[in-house]
PDB file of C-alpha atoms in Angstrom:
ATOM      1  CA  SER A   5      12.704  25.680  -4.653  1.00 88.00           C
ATOM      2  CA  VAL A   6       9.680  22.579  -5.613  1.00 90.00           C
ATOM      3  CA  ASN A   7      10.395  21.883  -8.278  1.00 90.00           C
ATOM      4  CA  GLU A   8       8.770  19.815 -10.877  1.00 91.00           C
ATOM      5  CA  PHE A   9       9.042  16.334 -12.424  1.00 95.00           C
ATOM      6  CA  ALA A  10       7.637  14.316 -16.007  1.00 95.00           C
ATOM      7  CA  PRO A  11       6.626  10.805 -14.111  1.00 94.00           C
ATOM      8  CA  ASP A  12       8.030   9.225 -16.778  1.00 95.00           C
ATOM      9  CA  THR A  13      11.790  11.043 -18.353  1.00 96.00           C
ATOM     10  CA  GLY A  14      12.075  12.542 -15.135  1.00 95.00           C
ATOM     11  CA  ALA A  15      12.589  16.451 -17.381  1.00 97.00           C
ATOM     12  CA  ARG A  16      11.391  19.211 -15.448  1.00 95.00           C
ATOM     13  CA  LEU A  17       8.421  20.323 -15.646  1.00 92.00           C
ATOM     14  CA  ALA A  18       8.348  23.424 -13.013  1.00 89.00           C
ATOM     15  CA  ARG A  19       9.902  25.616 -11.098  1.00 91.00           C
ATOM     16  CA  THR A  20       8.917  27.911  -8.239  1.00 91.00           C
ATOM     17  CA  LEU A  21      12.064  29.709  -6.158  1.00 91.00           C
ATOM     18  CA  TYR A  22      11.889  31.366  -2.553  1.00 92.00           C
ATOM     19  CA  ALA A  23      13.951  33.758  -1.726  1.00 91.00           C
ATOM     20  CA  THR A  24      12.930  34.443   1.153  1.00 91.00           C
ATOM     21  CA  ALA A  25      14.596  30.466   2.722  1.00 91.00           C
ATOM     22  CA  ALA A  26      17.685  30.835   0.220  1.00 88.00           C
ATOM     23  CA  GLY A  27      20.836  29.397   1.561  1.00 88.00           C
ATOM     24  CA  TYR A  28      18.185  26.920   4.483  1.00 89.00           C
ATOM     25  CA  TYR A  29      17.058  23.751   4.181  1.00 84.00           C
ATOM     26  CA  ALA A  30      13.737  22.506   3.649  1.00 82.00           C
ATOM     27  CA  PRO A  31      13.376  18.902   5.672  1.00 90.00           C
ATOM     28  CA  GLY A  32       9.401  19.102   5.263  1.00 94.00           C
ATOM     29  CA  MET A  33       6.555  18.449   2.163  1.00 96.00           C
ATOM     30  CA  ALA A  34       2.695  17.400   2.225  1.00 96.00           C
ATOM     31  CA  LEU A  35       0.275  16.480  -0.550  1.00 94.00           C
ATOM     32  CA  GLY A  36      -3.087  18.369   0.220  1.00 92.00           C
ATOM     33  CA  PRO A  37      -6.689  16.930  -0.648  1.00 89.00           C
ATOM     34  CA  GLN A  38      -7.035  19.084  -3.824  1.00 90.00           C
ATOM     35  CA  GLY A  39      -3.518  18.831  -5.169  1.00 92.00           C
ATOM     36  CA  GLU A  40      -1.615  21.709  -2.891  1.00 94.00           C
ATOM     37  CA  ILE A  41       1.595  20.530  -2.101  1.00 95.00           C
ATOM     38  CA  ALA A  42       2.321  22.263   2.064  1.00 97.00           C
ATOM     39  CA  PHE A  43       6.295  23.509   2.223  1.00 96.00           C
ATOM     40  CA  THR A  44       7.736  24.101   5.629  1.00 96.00           C
ATOM     41  CA  GLY A  45      11.433  24.794   7.132  1.00 96.00           C
ATOM     42  CA  LYS A  46      13.516  26.935   8.176  1.00 95.00           C
ATOM     43  CA  SER A  47      14.085  30.770   6.831  1.00 94.00           C
ATOM     44  CA  ALA A  48      16.791  34.293   7.476  1.00 93.00           C
ATOM     45  CA  GLU A  49      13.266  35.055  10.177  1.00 94.00           C
ATOM     46  CA  GLY A  50      12.333  32.310  11.417  1.00 95.00           C
ATOM     47  CA  LEU A  51      10.197  29.120  10.541  1.00 97.00           C
ATOM     48  CA  PHE A  52       9.594  29.163   6.824  1.00 97.00           C
ATOM     49  CA  LEU A  53       6.413  27.534   5.246  1.00 97.00           C
ATOM     50  CA  GLY A  54       4.298  27.787   2.449  1.00 96.00           C
ATOM     51  CA  LEU A  55       1.738  27.101  -0.041  1.00 97.00           C
ATOM     52  CA  GLU A  56       1.077  26.206  -3.724  1.00 95.00           C
ATOM     53  CA  ASN A  57      -2.053  25.079  -5.695  1.00 94.00           C
ATOM     54  CA  ALA A  58      -2.326  21.970  -7.725  1.00 91.00           C
ATOM     55  CA  ALA A  59      -1.666  25.105 -10.614  1.00 90.00           C
ATOM     56  CA  ARG A  60       1.781  25.134  -8.951  1.00 89.00           C
ATOM     57  CA  GLN A  61       0.967  28.202  -7.861  1.00 92.00           C
ATOM     58  CA  SER A  62       2.364  29.992  -4.163  1.00 93.00           C
ATOM     59  CA  LEU A  63      -0.430  30.665  -2.100  1.00 95.00           C
ATOM     60  CA  PHE A  64       0.977  32.509   0.517  1.00 96.00           C
ATOM     61  CA  THR A  65       4.808  32.411   1.893  1.00 96.00           C
ATOM     62  CA  VAL A  66       5.002  32.803   5.934  1.00 96.00           C
ATOM     63  CA  SER A  67       8.138  33.760   8.009  1.00 96.00           C
ATOM     64  CA  THR A  68       7.633  33.319  11.999  1.00 95.00           C
ATOM     65  CA  THR A  69       9.194  33.224  15.375  1.00 94.00           C
ATOM     66  CA  PRO A  70      12.593  34.301  14.921  1.00 93.00           C
ATOM     67  CA  GLY A  71      14.969  31.374  14.698  1.00 94.00           C
ATOM     68  CA  ALA A  72      12.521  28.180  14.391  1.00 96.00           C
ATOM     69  CA  GLN A  73      12.659  26.658  12.214  1.00 96.00           C
ATOM     70  CA  GLY A  74       9.468  23.550  10.610  1.00 97.00           C
ATOM     71  CA  ARG A  75      10.170  19.999  10.084  1.00 96.00           C
ATOM     72  CA  GLN A  76       6.863  18.750   9.157  1.00 97.00           C
ATOM     73  CA  VAL A  77       3.861  19.440   7.965  1.00 97.00           C
ATOM     74  CA  ALA A  78       1.090  17.893   6.807  1.00 96.00           C
ATOM     75  CA  VAL A  79      -2.615  19.308   5.360  1.00 95.00           C
ATOM     76  CA  ASP A  80      -5.976  17.994   6.566  1.00 90.00           C
ATOM     77  CA  ALA A  81      -9.369  16.971   4.860  1.00 84.00           C
ATOM     78  CA  GLN A  82     -10.512  21.365   5.611  1.00 87.00           C
ATOM     79  CA  GLY A  83      -7.553  22.560   3.305  1.00 91.00           C
ATOM     80  CA  HIS A  84      -5.809  23.177   7.434  1.00 94.00           C
ATOM     81  CA  LEU A  85      -1.692  23.478   7.553  1.00 97.00           C
ATOM     82  CA  VAL A  86      -1.008  21.115  11.073  1.00 97.00           C
ATOM     83  CA  ILE A  87       3.209  22.041  11.472  1.00 98.00           C
ATOM     84  CA  ALA A  88       5.678  20.464  13.806  1.00 98.00           C
ATOM     85  CA  GLY A  89       9.364  22.704  14.273  1.00 97.00           C
ATOM     86  CA  MET A  90      12.188  23.648  16.960  1.00 97.00           C
ATOM     87  CA  ILE A  91      12.171  26.595  18.499  1.00 96.00           C
ATOM     88  CA  PRO A  92      15.806  28.018  20.746  1.00 94.00           C
ATOM     89  CA  GLY A  93      14.792  27.606  24.343  1.00 91.00           C
ATOM     90  CA  SER A  94      17.682  29.111  27.099  1.00 85.00           C
ATOM     91  CA  SER A  95      19.770  25.902  26.069  1.00 86.00           C
ATOM     92  CA  GLY A  96      18.680  23.402  23.994  1.00 90.00           C
ATOM     93  CA  THR A  97      15.464  22.877  21.818  1.00 94.00           C
ATOM     94  CA  ASN A  98      11.118  22.809  22.410  1.00 95.00           C
ATOM     95  CA  TRP A  99       9.118  21.584  20.301  1.00 97.00           C
ATOM     96  CA  LEU A 100       6.974  23.706  18.546  1.00 97.00           C
ATOM     97  CA  LEU A 101       3.282  23.067  16.977  1.00 98.00           C
ATOM     98  CA  LEU A 102       1.228  25.974  14.909  1.00 97.00           C
ATOM     99  CA  ARG A 103      -1.598  25.296  12.362  1.00 97.00           C
ATOM    100  CA  TYR A 104      -2.687  27.332   9.673  1.00 97.00           C
ATOM    101  CA  ASP A 105      -5.326  27.411   7.385  1.00 96.00           C
ATOM    102  CA  ALA A 106      -5.183  28.401   3.593  1.00 94.00           C
ATOM    103  CA  SER A 107      -4.587  31.555   3.064  1.00 95.00           C
ATOM    104  CA  GLY A 108      -1.374  32.005   5.767  1.00 96.00           C
ATOM    105  CA  ALA A 109      -3.418  32.821   9.003  1.00 97.00           C
ATOM    106  CA  PRO A 110      -2.895  30.771  12.425  1.00 96.00           C
ATOM    107  CA  LEU A 111      -6.068  28.409  13.235  1.00 96.00           C
ATOM    108  CA  HIS A 112      -4.619  28.801  17.136  1.00 95.00           C
ATOM    109  CA  THR A 113      -1.488  29.787  19.215  1.00 95.00           C
ATOM    110  CA  PRO A 114       2.102  28.915  19.416  1.00 96.00           C
ATOM    111  CA  VAL A 115       2.478  25.538  21.295  1.00 96.00           C
ATOM    112  CA  VAL A 116       5.826  25.043  22.936  1.00 96.00           C
ATOM    113  CA  ILE A 117       6.417  21.678  24.477  1.00 94.00           C
ATOM    114  CA  ASP A 118       9.392  22.518  26.315  1.00 92.00           C
ATOM    115  CA  ARG A 119       9.473  19.224  28.777  1.00 87.00           C
ATOM    116  CA  HIS A 120      13.593  19.404  29.434  1.00 86.00           C
ATOM    117  CA  ALA A 121      15.998  21.859  29.962  1.00 82.00           C
ATOM    118  CA  SER A 122      18.657  21.182  28.106  1.00 85.00           C
ATOM    119  CA  ALA A 123      17.968  18.233  25.816  1.00 88.00           C
ATOM    120  CA  THR A 124      17.619  18.401  22.578  1.00 92.00           C
ATOM    121  CA  GLU A 125      13.953  18.516  22.074  1.00 94.00           C
ATOM    122  CA  GLU A 126      12.375  17.736  18.572  1.00 96.00           C
ATOM    123  CA  PRO A 127       9.400  16.198  17.397  1.00 97.00           C
ATOM    124  CA  LEU A 128      10.836  13.414  14.334  1.00 97.00           C
ATOM    125  CA  ASP A 129       6.954  12.146  12.709  1.00 97.00           C
ATOM    126  CA  LEU A 130       3.384  14.050  12.394  1.00 97.00           C
ATOM    127  CA  ILE A 131      -0.176  12.177  11.346  1.00 95.00           C
ATOM    128  CA  LEU A 132      -2.996  13.013  11.051  1.00 92.00           C
ATOM    129  CA  GLY A 133      -5.870  11.602  12.053  1.00 84.00           C
ATOM    130  CA  GLY A 134      -9.845  12.294  12.419  1.00 73.00           C
ATOM    131  CA  GLU A 135     -11.813  16.560  13.595  1.00 72.00           C
ATOM    132  CA  GLY A 136      -9.184  18.247  13.081  1.00 82.00           C
ATOM    133  CA  VAL A 137      -6.900  16.146  15.136  1.00 88.00           C
ATOM    134  CA  ALA A 138      -2.947  15.569  15.372  1.00 93.00           C
ATOM    135  CA  TYR A 139      -0.368  13.191  16.771  1.00 95.00           C
ATOM    136  CA  ILE A 140       3.057  14.186  16.864  1.00 97.00           C
ATOM    137  CA  THR A 141       6.316  11.822  18.055  1.00 97.00           C
ATOM    138  CA  GLY A 142       9.881  12.938  17.911  1.00 96.00           C
ATOM    139  CA  ALA A 143      12.318  13.568  21.003  1.00 93.00           C
ATOM    140  CA  ALA A 144      11.275  15.178  24.721  1.00 92.00           C
ATOM    141  CA  GLY A 145      12.529  15.332  28.363  1.00 86.00           C
ATOM    142  CA  PRO A 146      12.983  14.203  31.272  1.00 81.00           C
ATOM    143  CA  GLY A 147      15.501  11.659  30.672  1.00 72.00           C
ATOM    144  CA  THR A 148      15.409   8.739  32.351  1.00 65.00           C
ATOM    145  CA  THR A 149      19.429   7.915  32.054  1.00 63.00           C
ATOM    146  CA  VAL A 150      22.698   9.378  34.119  1.00 63.00           C
ATOM    147  CA  ASP A 151      22.630  12.362  30.518  1.00 71.00           C
ATOM    148  CA  PRO A 152      21.835  15.306  32.071  1.00 68.00           C
ATOM    149  CA  ASN A 153      20.776  15.677  28.211  1.00 75.00           C
ATOM    150  CA  GLY A 154      18.886  12.334  28.476  1.00 82.00           C
ATOM    151  CA  THR A 155      15.606  12.790  26.106  1.00 89.00           C
ATOM    152  CA  GLN A 156      12.262   9.775  25.809  1.00 89.00           C
ATOM    153  CA  ALA A 157      10.125   9.089  23.189  1.00 92.00           C
ATOM    154  CA  VAL A 158       7.279  11.346  23.371  1.00 93.00           C
ATOM    155  CA  THR A 159       3.781  11.758  21.314  1.00 94.00           C
ATOM    156  CA  VAL A 160       1.047  14.305  21.920  1.00 93.00           C
ATOM    157  CA  ARG A 161      -2.303  14.299  20.808  1.00 91.00           C
ATOM    158  CA  LEU A 162      -2.877  18.331  19.384  1.00 93.00           C
ATOM    159  CA  ALA A 163      -6.444  19.276  19.176  1.00 89.00           C
ATOM    160  CA  SER A 164      -7.565  21.223  15.919  1.00 88.00           C
ATOM    161  CA  ASN A 165      -7.994  23.853  18.477  1.00 90.00           C
ATOM    162  CA  GLY A 166      -4.534  23.766  19.371  1.00 93.00           C
ATOM    163  CA  THR A 167      -4.958  22.120  22.431  1.00 91.00           C
ATOM    164  CA  ILE A 168      -2.981  18.562  24.011  1.00 91.00           C
ATOM    165  CA  ASP A 169      -5.711  15.955  24.553  1.00 82.00           C
ATOM    166  CA  TRP A 170      -2.259  13.906  26.095  1.00 87.00           C
ATOM    167  CA  VAL A 171       0.983  13.242  26.612  1.00 90.00           C
ATOM    168  CA  ALA A 172       2.174   9.388  26.577  1.00 90.00           C
ATOM    169  CA  SER A 173       6.187   8.767  27.221  1.00 88.00           C
ATOM    170  CA  GLU A 174       7.913   5.823  26.488  1.00 87.00           C
ATOM    171  CA  SER A 175      11.083   4.957  29.334  1.00 77.00           C
ATOM    172  CA  THR A 176      12.265   2.425  27.272  1.00 78.00           C
ATOM    173  CA  GLY A 177      12.695   4.388  23.962  1.00 81.00           C
ATOM    174  CA  VAL A 178      14.802   7.741  23.143  1.00 88.00           C
ATOM    175  CA  ARG A 179      12.729   9.125  20.814  1.00 91.00           C
ATOM    176  CA  GLY A 180       9.183   8.648  18.807  1.00 94.00           C
ATOM    177  CA  MET A 181      10.834   7.938  15.280  1.00 95.00           C
ATOM    178  CA  GLY A 182       7.095   7.042  13.355  1.00 96.00           C
ATOM    179  CA  ALA A 183       3.875   7.132  13.849  1.00 95.00           C
ATOM    180  CA  THR A 184       0.810   5.317  12.058  1.00 92.00           C
ATOM    181  CA  LEU A 185      -2.850   5.270  13.333  1.00 87.00           C
ATOM    182  CA  ALA A 186      -4.030   1.354  13.206  1.00 82.00           C
ATOM    183  CA  LEU A 187      -7.462  -0.336  11.904  1.00 70.00           C
ATOM    184  CA  ASP A 188      -8.343   0.160  15.662  1.00 67.00           C
ATOM    185  CA  GLY A 189      -8.302   2.840  16.145  1.00 71.00           C
ATOM    186  CA  SER A 190      -4.993   3.379  18.140  1.00 82.00           C
ATOM    187  CA  VAL A 191      -1.696   5.523  17.473  1.00 91.00           C
ATOM    188  CA  VAL A 192       0.682   3.456  16.275  1.00 93.00           C
ATOM    189  CA  VAL A 193       4.608   4.839  17.687  1.00 95.00           C
ATOM    190  CA  LEU A 194       8.101   3.418  16.983  1.00 95.00           C
ATOM    191  CA  THR A 195      10.201   4.948  19.150  1.00 94.00           C
ATOM    192  CA  ALA A 196      14.578   4.223  18.632  1.00 91.00           C
ATOM    193  CA  ASP A 197      17.358   2.840  21.485  1.00 83.00           C
ATOM    194  CA  ASP A 198      15.319   0.476  22.290  1.00 79.00           C
ATOM    195  CA  MET A 199      13.610  -0.478  19.733  1.00 87.00           C
ATOM    196  CA  SER A 200      10.091  -1.357  19.853  1.00 91.00           C
ATOM    197  CA  LEU A 201       6.182  -0.660  18.884  1.00 91.00           C
ATOM    198  CA  VAL A 202       3.658   1.125  20.977  1.00 91.00           C
ATOM    199  CA  HIS A 203       0.132   1.198  20.392  1.00 89.00           C
ATOM    200  CA  TYR A 204      -1.774   4.443  22.115  1.00 86.00           C
ATOM    201  CA  PRO A 205      -5.050   3.601  22.532  1.00 76.00           C
ATOM    202  CA  VAL A 206      -7.541   6.866  21.324  1.00 67.00           C
ATOM    203  CA  VAL A 207      -9.159   8.061  24.723  1.00 62.00           C
ATOM    204  CA  GLY A 208     -12.379   9.617  23.427  1.00 60.00           C
ATOM    205  CA  ALA A 209     -12.571   8.790  20.456  1.00 64.00           C
ATOM    206  CA  ALA A 210     -15.674   8.172  19.110  1.00 84.00           C
ATOM    207  CA  ILE A 211     -15.594   5.167  16.560  1.00 80.00           C
ATOM    208  CA  PRO A 212     -19.164   4.088  14.472  1.00 88.00           C
ATOM    209  CA  THR A 213     -20.720   0.861  15.774  1.00 89.00           C
ATOM    210  CA  ALA A 214     -23.935   0.749  13.947  1.00 93.00           C
ATOM    211  CA  LEU A 215     -25.478   1.683  11.077  1.00 95.00           C
ATOM    212  CA  LYS A 216     -29.479   1.185  11.072  1.00 96.00           C
ATOM    213  CA  LEU A 217     -32.055   1.870   9.189  1.00 97.00           C
ATOM    214  CA  SER A 218     -35.866   2.529   8.880  1.00 96.00           C
ATOM    215  CA  ALA A 219     -36.537   0.072   5.930  1.00 96.00           C
ATOM    216  CA  THR A 220     -34.196  -2.747   4.586  1.00 95.00           C
ATOM    217  CA  SER A 221     -36.079  -3.372   1.128  1.00 96.00           C
ATOM    218  CA  VAL A 222     -37.332   0.102  -0.758  1.00 96.00           C
ATOM    219  CA  ARG A 223     -39.176   1.480  -3.956  1.00 96.00           C
ATOM    220  CA  GLY A 224     -37.190   3.253  -5.727  1.00 96.00           C
ATOM    221  CA  GLY A 225     -38.026   6.994  -5.432  1.00 96.00           C
ATOM    222  CA  ASN A 226     -39.104   6.520  -1.680  1.00 97.00           C
ATOM    223  CA  ARG A 227     -37.417   8.312   1.112  1.00 96.00           C
ATOM    224  CA  ILE A 228     -36.357   6.384   4.504  1.00 97.00           C
ATOM    225  CA  LYS A 229     -34.447   7.182   7.392  1.00 97.00           C
ATOM    226  CA  GLY A 230     -30.695   6.373   9.276  1.00 97.00           C
ATOM    227  CA  THR A 231     -29.351   6.111  12.011  1.00 97.00           C
ATOM    228  CA  VAL A 232     -25.145   6.326  12.853  1.00 96.00           C
ATOM    229  CA  THR A 233     -24.822   5.479  16.378  1.00 94.00           C
ATOM    230  CA  LEU A 234     -21.108   6.007  18.090  1.00 90.00           C
ATOM    231  CA  SER A 235     -19.367   3.819  20.860  1.00 84.00           C
ATOM    232  CA  THR A 236     -19.255   7.426  23.171  1.00 81.00           C
ATOM    233  CA  ASN A 237     -20.978  10.758  23.357  1.00 81.00           C
ATOM    234  CA  THR A 238     -17.817  12.053  22.955  1.00 75.00           C
ATOM    235  CA  GLY A 239     -19.550  13.543  19.588  1.00 78.00           C
ATOM    236  CA  ALA A 240     -18.171  13.425  15.882  1.00 81.00           C
ATOM    237  CA  VAL A 241     -17.944  13.924  12.455  1.00 85.00           C
ATOM    238  CA  VAL A 242     -18.884  11.264  10.524  1.00 90.00           C
ATOM    239  CA  LYS A 243     -18.508  10.612   7.252  1.00 91.00           C
ATOM    240  CA  LEU A 244     -21.270   8.939   4.439  1.00 94.00           C
ATOM    241  CA  THR A 245     -20.972   7.183   1.529  1.00 93.00           C
ATOM    242  CA  SER A 246     -22.540   5.813  -0.742  1.00 94.00           C
ATOM    243  CA  SER A 247     -21.203   2.482  -3.486  1.00 93.00           C
ATOM    244  CA  ASN A 248     -24.313   3.827  -5.814  1.00 95.00           C
ATOM    245  CA  PRO A 249     -24.719   7.277  -5.554  1.00 94.00           C
ATOM    246  CA  SER A 250     -26.749   7.607  -8.370  1.00 95.00           C
ATOM    247  CA  ILE A 251     -29.786   5.290  -7.427  1.00 96.00           C
ATOM    248  CA  VAL A 252     -28.722   5.852  -3.518  1.00 97.00           C
ATOM    249  CA  SER A 253     -27.903   8.881  -2.262  1.00 96.00           C
ATOM    250  CA  VAL A 254     -26.624  10.152   1.569  1.00 96.00           C
ATOM    251  CA  PRO A 255     -25.518  13.026   3.092  1.00 94.00           C
ATOM    252  CA  SER A 256     -21.159  13.466   2.608  1.00 92.00           C
ATOM    253  CA  THR A 257     -21.228  14.125   6.006  1.00 91.00           C
ATOM    254  CA  VAL A 258     -22.772  13.865   9.232  1.00 92.00           C
ATOM    255  CA  THR A 259     -22.572  15.333  13.092  1.00 89.00           C
ATOM    256  CA  VAL A 260     -23.188  13.527  15.904  1.00 89.00           C
ATOM    257  CA  PRO A 261     -23.298  16.514  18.890  1.00 85.00           C
ATOM    258  CA  SER A 262     -21.411  15.629  22.178  1.00 75.00           C
ATOM    259  CA  GLY A 263     -23.602  14.844  25.224  1.00 81.00           C
ATOM    260  CA  VAL A 264     -25.454  11.920  22.389  1.00 88.00           C
ATOM    261  CA  ASN A 265     -24.109   8.836  20.771  1.00 90.00           C
ATOM    262  CA  SER A 266     -26.591   9.036  17.740  1.00 93.00           C
ATOM    263  CA  VAL A 267     -27.773  10.913  15.094  1.00 95.00           C
ATOM    264  CA  SER A 268     -30.388  10.521  12.229  1.00 96.00           C
ATOM    265  CA  PHE A 269     -30.155  10.568   8.336  1.00 96.00           C
ATOM    266  CA  GLY A 270     -32.385  11.267   5.747  1.00 97.00           C
ATOM    267  CA  ILE A 271     -31.685   8.675   2.639  1.00 97.00           C
ATOM    268  CA  ASN A 272     -32.899   9.559  -0.638  1.00 97.00           C
ATOM    269  CA  THR A 273     -33.689   7.108  -4.339  1.00 97.00           C
ATOM    270  CA  SER A 274     -34.173   7.075  -7.312  1.00 96.00           C
ATOM    271  CA  LYS A 275     -36.574   4.838  -9.409  1.00 96.00           C
ATOM    272  CA  VAL A 276     -34.730   1.168 -11.387  1.00 95.00           C
ATOM    273  CA  ARG A 277     -36.051  -0.933 -13.883  1.00 94.00           C
ATOM    274  CA  THR A 278     -34.630  -4.374 -11.781  1.00 95.00           C
ATOM    275  CA  ASN A 279     -33.791  -4.301  -8.406  1.00 96.00           C
ATOM    276  CA  THR A 280     -30.678  -3.205  -7.263  1.00 95.00           C
ATOM    277  CA  ALA A 281     -28.921  -3.451  -3.454  1.00 94.00           C
ATOM    278  CA  VAL A 282     -26.259  -0.243  -2.262  1.00 95.00           C
ATOM    279  CA  THR A 283     -24.631  -0.431   0.153  1.00 93.00           C
ATOM    280  CA  ILE A 284     -24.400   2.793   2.813  1.00 95.00           C
ATOM    281  CA  THR A 285     -20.989   2.828   4.571  1.00 92.00           C
ATOM    282  CA  ALA A 286     -20.659   5.424   7.925  1.00 92.00           C
ATOM    283  CA  THR A 287     -16.743   6.299   9.045  1.00 87.00           C
ATOM    284  CA  ALA A 288     -15.432   8.475  11.644  1.00 82.00           C
ATOM    285  CA  ASN A 289     -11.656   7.645  13.522  1.00 72.00           C
ATOM    286  CA  GLY A 290     -10.626   5.600  10.127  1.00 68.00           C
ATOM    287  CA  ILE A 291     -13.094   2.758  11.392  1.00 76.00           C
ATOM    288  CA  SER A 292     -16.082   2.350   9.292  1.00 83.00           C
ATOM    289  CA  THR A 293     -19.836   0.235   9.418  1.00 89.00           C
ATOM    290  CA  SER A 294     -22.394  -0.016   6.296  1.00 91.00           C
ATOM    291  CA  ALA A 295     -25.955  -1.418   5.458  1.00 93.00           C
ATOM    292  CA  ILE A 296     -27.330  -3.000   1.917  1.00 94.00           C
ATOM    293  CA  LEU A 297     -30.111  -1.812   0.965  1.00 96.00           C
ATOM    294  CA  LEU A 298     -32.838  -2.943  -0.768  1.00 96.00           C
ATOM    295  CA  VAL A 299     -34.074  -0.471  -3.937  1.00 96.00           C
ATOM    296  CA  ARG A 300     -36.537  -1.732  -6.361  1.00 95.00           C
ATOM    297  CA  ARG A 301     -37.924  -1.284  -9.032  1.00 92.00           C
TER     298      ARG A 301
END
């Protein structure tokens, strides 16, 4: 069941029962950008996944892949669900990575990671990056000890189309316990056994390096142009914001296509009674760059 409680009294406000998964556990849940709640676990039919909207109405439930179980789930900015779970192998278990849209339709074929014939390979943390990318860390083979079931701390990057962009492993750690994104765009993983923090650079990330305006001062009511430049030509969707959108408005996003490292966009201004400085910010992969526009009366 999914239960909601009042923060001040602890009284239960809502409860939704999911009979399909009764008798099993649900180890993962996540809050989405629109207040939706995703949850995953296990049912008699396999990996169990569900989604409720902000009004706590069930949008869908699905059971897939007999014997599998969900461990972690996340909801990206588009409302898509990314799931990391486990599936039985010939001996031991393997990773199972899935992605669904908000209606319960799969977005790519299931991804199975099997790096050891008999070890218990399990994903232990799942985080989201930009562009629909997910990073998953946990325990997977091959181990480097004499133990035939030994594992390593393994981290993978799952692209939005279901491909694995890169795989990193640490021979001194038997499992990756947690992951986060650093301000410089690197992926930071905490490993167990020989405890360590490992930083992996985000290969191919297009990080904003400059935001230039065609004019740094403009009379209110006129339109100017902005140009955002990235560190690579791999392309990216860049989020744009204005510190005062009633005076300076920008598109919510702008796409830098693959093959180039910059793109221009329009900036609209409104008439003002007093000169006003407004900050415009471009953000991609957790990194931002800004420029200040003076709007004159």
